[in-house]
Every structure is written in C-alpha cells, then in structure tokens.
GROMACS .gro file of C-alpha atoms in nm:
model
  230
    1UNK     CA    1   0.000   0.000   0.000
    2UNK     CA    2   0.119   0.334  -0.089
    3UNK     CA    3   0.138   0.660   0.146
    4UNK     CA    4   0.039   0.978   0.119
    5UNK     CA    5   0.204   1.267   0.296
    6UNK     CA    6  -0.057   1.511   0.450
    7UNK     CA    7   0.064   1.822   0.509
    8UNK     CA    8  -0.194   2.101   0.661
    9UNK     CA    9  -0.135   2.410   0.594
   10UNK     CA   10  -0.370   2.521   0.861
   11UNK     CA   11  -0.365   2.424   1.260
   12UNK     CA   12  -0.691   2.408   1.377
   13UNK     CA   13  -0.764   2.610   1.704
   14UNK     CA   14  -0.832   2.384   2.005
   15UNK     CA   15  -1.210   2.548   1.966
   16UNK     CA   16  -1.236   2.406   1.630
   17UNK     CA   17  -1.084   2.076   1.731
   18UNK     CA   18  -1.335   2.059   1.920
   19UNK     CA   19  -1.628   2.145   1.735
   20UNK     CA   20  -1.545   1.830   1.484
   21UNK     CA   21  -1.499   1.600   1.852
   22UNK     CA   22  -1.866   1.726   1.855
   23UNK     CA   23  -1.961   1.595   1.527
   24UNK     CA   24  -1.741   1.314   1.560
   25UNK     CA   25  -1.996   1.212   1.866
   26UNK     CA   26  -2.271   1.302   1.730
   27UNK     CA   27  -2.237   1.061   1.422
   28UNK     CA   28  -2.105   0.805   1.639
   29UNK     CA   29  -2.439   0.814   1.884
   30UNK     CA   30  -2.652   0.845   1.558
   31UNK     CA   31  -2.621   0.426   1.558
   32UNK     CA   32  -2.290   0.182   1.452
   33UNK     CA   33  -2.457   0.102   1.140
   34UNK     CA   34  -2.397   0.433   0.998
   35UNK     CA   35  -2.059   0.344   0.927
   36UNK     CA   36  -2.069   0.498   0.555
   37UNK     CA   37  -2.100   0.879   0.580
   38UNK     CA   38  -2.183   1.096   0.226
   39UNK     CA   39  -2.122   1.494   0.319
   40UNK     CA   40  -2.219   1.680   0.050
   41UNK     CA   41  -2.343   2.082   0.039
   42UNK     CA   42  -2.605   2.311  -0.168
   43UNK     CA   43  -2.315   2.529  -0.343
   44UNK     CA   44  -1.950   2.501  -0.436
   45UNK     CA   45  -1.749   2.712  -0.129
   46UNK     CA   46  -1.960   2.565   0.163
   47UNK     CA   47  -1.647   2.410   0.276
   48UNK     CA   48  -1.771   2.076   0.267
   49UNK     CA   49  -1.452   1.890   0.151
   50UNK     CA   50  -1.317   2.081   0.455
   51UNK     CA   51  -1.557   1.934   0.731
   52UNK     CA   52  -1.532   1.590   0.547
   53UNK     CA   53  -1.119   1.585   0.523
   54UNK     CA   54  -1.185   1.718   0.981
   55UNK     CA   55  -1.410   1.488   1.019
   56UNK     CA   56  -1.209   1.209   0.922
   57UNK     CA   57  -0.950   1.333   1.111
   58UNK     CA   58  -1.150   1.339   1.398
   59UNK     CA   59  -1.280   0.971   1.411
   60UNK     CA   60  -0.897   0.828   1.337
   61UNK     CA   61  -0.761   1.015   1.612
   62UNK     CA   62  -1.005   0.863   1.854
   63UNK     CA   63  -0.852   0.507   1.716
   64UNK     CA   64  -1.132   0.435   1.413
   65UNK     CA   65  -0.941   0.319   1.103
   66UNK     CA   66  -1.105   0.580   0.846
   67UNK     CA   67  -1.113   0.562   0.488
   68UNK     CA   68  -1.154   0.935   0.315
   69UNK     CA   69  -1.285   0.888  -0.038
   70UNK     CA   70  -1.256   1.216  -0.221
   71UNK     CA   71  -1.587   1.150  -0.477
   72UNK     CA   72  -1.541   1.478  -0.641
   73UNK     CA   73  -1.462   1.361  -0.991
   74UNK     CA   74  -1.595   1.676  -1.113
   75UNK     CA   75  -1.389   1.964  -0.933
   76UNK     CA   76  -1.181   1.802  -0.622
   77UNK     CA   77  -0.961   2.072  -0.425
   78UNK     CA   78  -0.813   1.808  -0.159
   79UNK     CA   79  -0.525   1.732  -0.367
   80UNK     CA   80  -0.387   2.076  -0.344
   81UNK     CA   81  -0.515   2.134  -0.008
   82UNK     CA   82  -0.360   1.885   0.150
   83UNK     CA   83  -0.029   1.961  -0.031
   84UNK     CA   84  -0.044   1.618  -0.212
   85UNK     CA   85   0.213   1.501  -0.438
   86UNK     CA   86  -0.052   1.400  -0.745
   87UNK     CA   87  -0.115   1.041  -0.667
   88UNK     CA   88  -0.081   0.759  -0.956
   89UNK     CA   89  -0.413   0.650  -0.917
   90UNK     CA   90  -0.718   0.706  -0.770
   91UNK     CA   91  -1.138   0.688  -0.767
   92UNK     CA   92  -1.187   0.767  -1.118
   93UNK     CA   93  -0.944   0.500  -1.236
   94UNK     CA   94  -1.121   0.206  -1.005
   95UNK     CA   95  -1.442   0.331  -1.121
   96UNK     CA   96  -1.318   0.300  -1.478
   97UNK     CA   97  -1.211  -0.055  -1.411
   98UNK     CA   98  -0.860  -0.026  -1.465
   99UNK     CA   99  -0.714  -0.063  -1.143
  100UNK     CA  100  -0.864  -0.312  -0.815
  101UNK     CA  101  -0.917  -0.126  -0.524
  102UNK     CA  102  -0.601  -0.221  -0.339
  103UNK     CA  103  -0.439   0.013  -0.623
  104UNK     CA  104  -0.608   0.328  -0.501
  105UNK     CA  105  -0.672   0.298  -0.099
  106UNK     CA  106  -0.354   0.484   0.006
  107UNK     CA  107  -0.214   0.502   0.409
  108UNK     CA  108  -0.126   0.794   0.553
  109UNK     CA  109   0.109   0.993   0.771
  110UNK     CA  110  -0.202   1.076   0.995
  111UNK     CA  111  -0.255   0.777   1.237
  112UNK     CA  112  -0.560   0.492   1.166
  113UNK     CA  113  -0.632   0.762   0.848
  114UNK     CA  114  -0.651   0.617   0.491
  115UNK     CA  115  -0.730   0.787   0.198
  116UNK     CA  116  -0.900   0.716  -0.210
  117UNK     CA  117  -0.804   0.994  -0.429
  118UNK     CA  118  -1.054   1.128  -0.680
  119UNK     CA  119  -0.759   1.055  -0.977
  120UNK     CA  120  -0.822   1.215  -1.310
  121UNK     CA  121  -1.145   1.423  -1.383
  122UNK     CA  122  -1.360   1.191  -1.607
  123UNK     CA  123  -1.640   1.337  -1.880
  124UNK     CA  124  -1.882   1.096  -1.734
  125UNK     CA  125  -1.866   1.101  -1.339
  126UNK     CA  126  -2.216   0.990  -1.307
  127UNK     CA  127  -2.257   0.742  -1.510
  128UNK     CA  128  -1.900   0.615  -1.338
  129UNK     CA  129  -2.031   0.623  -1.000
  130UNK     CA  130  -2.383   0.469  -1.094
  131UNK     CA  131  -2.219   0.138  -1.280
  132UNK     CA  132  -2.193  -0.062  -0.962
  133UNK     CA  133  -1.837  -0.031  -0.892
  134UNK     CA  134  -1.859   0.213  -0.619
  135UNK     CA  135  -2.114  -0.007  -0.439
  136UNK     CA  136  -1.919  -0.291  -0.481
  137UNK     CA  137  -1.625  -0.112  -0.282
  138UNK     CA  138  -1.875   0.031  -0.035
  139UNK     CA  139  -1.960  -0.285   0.048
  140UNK     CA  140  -1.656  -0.434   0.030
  141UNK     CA  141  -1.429  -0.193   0.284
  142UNK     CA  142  -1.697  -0.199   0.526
  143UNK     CA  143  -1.552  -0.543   0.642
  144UNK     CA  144  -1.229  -0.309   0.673
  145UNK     CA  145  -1.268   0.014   0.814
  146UNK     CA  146  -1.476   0.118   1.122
  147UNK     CA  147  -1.630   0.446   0.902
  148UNK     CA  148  -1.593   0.555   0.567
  149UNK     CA  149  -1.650   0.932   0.469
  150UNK     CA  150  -1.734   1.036   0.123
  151UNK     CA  151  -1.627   1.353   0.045
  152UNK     CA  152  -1.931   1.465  -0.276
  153UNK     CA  153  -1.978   1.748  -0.508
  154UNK     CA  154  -2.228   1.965  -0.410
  155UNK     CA  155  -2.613   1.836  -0.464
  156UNK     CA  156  -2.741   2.185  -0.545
  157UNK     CA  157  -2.502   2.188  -0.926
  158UNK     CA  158  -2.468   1.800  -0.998
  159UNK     CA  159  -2.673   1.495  -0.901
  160UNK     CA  160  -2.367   1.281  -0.835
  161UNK     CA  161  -2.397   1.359  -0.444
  162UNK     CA  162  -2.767   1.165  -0.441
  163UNK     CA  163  -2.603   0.864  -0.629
  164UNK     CA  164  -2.359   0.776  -0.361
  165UNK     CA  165  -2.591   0.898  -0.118
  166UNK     CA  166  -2.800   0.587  -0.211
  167UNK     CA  167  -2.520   0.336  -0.147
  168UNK     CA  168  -2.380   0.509   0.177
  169UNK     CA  169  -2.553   0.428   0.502
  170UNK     CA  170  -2.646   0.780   0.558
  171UNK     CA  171  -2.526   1.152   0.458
  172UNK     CA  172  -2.458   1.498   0.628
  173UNK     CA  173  -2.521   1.830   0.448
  174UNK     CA  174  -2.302   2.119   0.517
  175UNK     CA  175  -2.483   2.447   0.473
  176UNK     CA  176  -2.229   2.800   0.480
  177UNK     CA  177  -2.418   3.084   0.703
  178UNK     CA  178  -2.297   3.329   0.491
  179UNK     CA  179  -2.418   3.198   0.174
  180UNK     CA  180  -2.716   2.951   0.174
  181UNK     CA  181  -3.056   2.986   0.144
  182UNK     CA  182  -3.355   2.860   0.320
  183UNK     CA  183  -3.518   2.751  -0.042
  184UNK     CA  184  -3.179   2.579  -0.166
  185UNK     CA  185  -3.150   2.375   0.187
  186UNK     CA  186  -3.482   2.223   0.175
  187UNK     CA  187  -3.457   2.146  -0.200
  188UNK     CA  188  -3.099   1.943  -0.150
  189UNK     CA  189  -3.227   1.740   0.159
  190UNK     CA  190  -3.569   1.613  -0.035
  191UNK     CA  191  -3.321   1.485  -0.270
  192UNK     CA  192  -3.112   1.369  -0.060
  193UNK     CA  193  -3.423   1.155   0.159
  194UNK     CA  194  -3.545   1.044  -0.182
  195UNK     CA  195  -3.213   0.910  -0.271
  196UNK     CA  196  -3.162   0.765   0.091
  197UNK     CA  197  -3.395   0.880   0.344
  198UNK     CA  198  -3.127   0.822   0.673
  199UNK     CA  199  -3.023   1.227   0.686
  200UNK     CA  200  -2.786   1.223   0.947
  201UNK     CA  201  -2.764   1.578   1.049
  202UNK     CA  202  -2.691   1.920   0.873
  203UNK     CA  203  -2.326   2.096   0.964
  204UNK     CA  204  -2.386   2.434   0.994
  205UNK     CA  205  -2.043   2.610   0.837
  206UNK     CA  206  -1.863   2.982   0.864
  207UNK     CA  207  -2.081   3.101   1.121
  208UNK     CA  208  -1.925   3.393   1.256
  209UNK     CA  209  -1.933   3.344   1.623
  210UNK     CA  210  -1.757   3.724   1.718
  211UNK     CA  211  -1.996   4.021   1.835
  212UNK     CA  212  -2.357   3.945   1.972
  213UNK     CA  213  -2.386   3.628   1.772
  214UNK     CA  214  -2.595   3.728   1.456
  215UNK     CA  215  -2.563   3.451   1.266
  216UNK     CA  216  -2.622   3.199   1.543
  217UNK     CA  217  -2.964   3.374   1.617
  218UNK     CA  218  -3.034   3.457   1.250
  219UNK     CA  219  -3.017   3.100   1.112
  220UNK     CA  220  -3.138   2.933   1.431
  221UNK     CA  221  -3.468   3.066   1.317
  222UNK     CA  222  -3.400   3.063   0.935
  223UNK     CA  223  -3.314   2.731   0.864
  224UNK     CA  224  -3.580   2.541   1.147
  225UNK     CA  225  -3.564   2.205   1.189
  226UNK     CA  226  -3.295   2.192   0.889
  227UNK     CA  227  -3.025   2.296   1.103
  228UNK     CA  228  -2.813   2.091   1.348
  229UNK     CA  229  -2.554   2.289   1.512
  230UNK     CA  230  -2.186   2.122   1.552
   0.00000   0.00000   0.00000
C-alpha cells in the first residue's frame, strides 16, 4: 500500500478541534450502522470537503481506522489542499475498471487515516459512479474500516452527491451561514431523503461566532428544523 504525505497548511484552534470531537460524537451516537458517511453541500465554497477531510481526522484520532474517499470527480480541491504530491491512481481509475481497489486505498502519515483519491477528472462522473463499482467497494471496505466518509460534489449543481448517497448508510449536508438559502437547503435534503432517506444531520459552516452572535440567532430561526448545530 502506498502513502500519502498530509501536510496542513492550517492548525486548527483547540475550539475548532473541538467542534469536529462534537460531530465526531454526534455521528457516532446516531447508531454503529452508519458506518458509511456521504457529506455533500447546496453550493460550491460551503467548505464541505473541509468538514469531510476534519471529520475524518477526527474519528482516526479517537482510534477508528477511516477511509476518506474524495468523490469529487468533477472539481476536487483536496489534492492541493492537503499539499499532495498527485497520486498515480485514484477513484476515477477504479471506477473506470482499470485498477482493483487495493491500487487506489492509500495510508497515511495521519494515524488509523486512509485515503482514495478522486484521480483524473472523467467526462462521465455519473454514469462512473452509478455502474456498480462504487457499491461494490462500499460494500466491500466496510468489512475493513470502522467508518468511511465520502467527500461529494455539491447536490445543489450536480446529481452525483444523491447517487452515492443511495449506497452510503447515511449523509450529512453542510450548509455556509454566509451563503445559503432557506429555499436551496430544503430542495438538497428532499433529494437527498429520496435518494436515501437516513439524513444524518446538517453541519452548519462559517458562522461567525464574534460580536452578539448574529448569525447563530439569525439562522437558528432561518433554517428550522434543517439545522443541526456542531
């Protein structure tokens, strides 16, 4: 198995550590079954890759092996995020069955964390991830890892996040405070419950916690019963 050096640019603050601890908890106590985890958001820039990549994090350092499939065939950023050296293989290339998936699960220098690349961006993501092949591995790496996260593109532009919804066990939605509307939230989690109706939880993102609070009491009331607060 090959390695993958992860090198964050960023330290999170103890606060945000342990704000993901949170989440971490709160998917754990949502039942062991839920063991494969779609995030996915309503726009590109909700930072959704970024709470999936944290997440992960989170459960391997409290001893879960964790696999981190980047599912983005469309428009990934982890690569260069996490300062990767481009690997040789990756989603895209399993999904195109030219590789097994030994070829593309890399380790990492993060303890219990493993990683699937999205590889090259493909013309036909969908029709990739909808050919059986990704449920197959689902399936498969459940008998290996204690959770899986799938990092997705966003529902609201592409319907690829609703396709692997269906073959995880259940999916988060990461909504930005500064961006998202009411309208767009409830339209991505219908399609997300008619894909798989097991909605985890929504991941409220970029709240700006300084001053008197605003966005805290703003969306509280905005986004209703829509809105889970990690």
């Amino acid at each position: 198995m090959e390695k993958l050096e992860i090198r964050d640019d960023v330290e999170l603050s103890n606060r945000e550590k342990e704000v993901y601890r949170t989440l971490r908890t709160n998917l754990e106590f949502t039942g062991v079954e839920n063991r494969a985890i779609a995030v996915t958001s309503c726009t590109p820039n909700d930072g959704k890759s970024v709470v999936s990549y944290n997440l992960s994090l989170a459960l391997a350092e409290s001893g879960k092996n964790t696999l981190f499939v980047d599912a983005d065939l469309r428009k990934s950023v982890l690569v260069h995020r996490l300062n990767l050296k481009n690997p040789s293989k990756g989603l895209s290339h399993l999904l195109s069955g030219q590789v097994g998936a030994n070829d593309v699960i890399y380790s990492t220098n993060k303890k219990n964390l493993f990683m699937i690349p999205s590889g090259i961006f493909p013309s036909n993501p969908t029709e990739l991830l909808s050919n059986g092949r990704f449920e197959k591995l689902v399936a498969g790496l459940k008998g290996t890892f204690d959770y899986i996260v799938v990092d997705t593109p966003p529902l609201g532009s592409v319907i690829d996040a609703a396709v692997i919804a269906k073959i995880c066990d259940g999916s988060v939605l990461v909504l930005a405070a500064d961006k998202s509307s009411r309208n767009e939230a409830k339209s991505v989690v219908g399609q997300l419950k008619a894909a798989n109706s097991n909605v985890l939880g929504v991941v409220l993102n970029k709240v700006d916690y300084k001053g008197n609070g605003y966005y805290g009491k703003k969306y509280g009331g905005y986004y209703g019963k829509y809105t889970s607060y990690y």
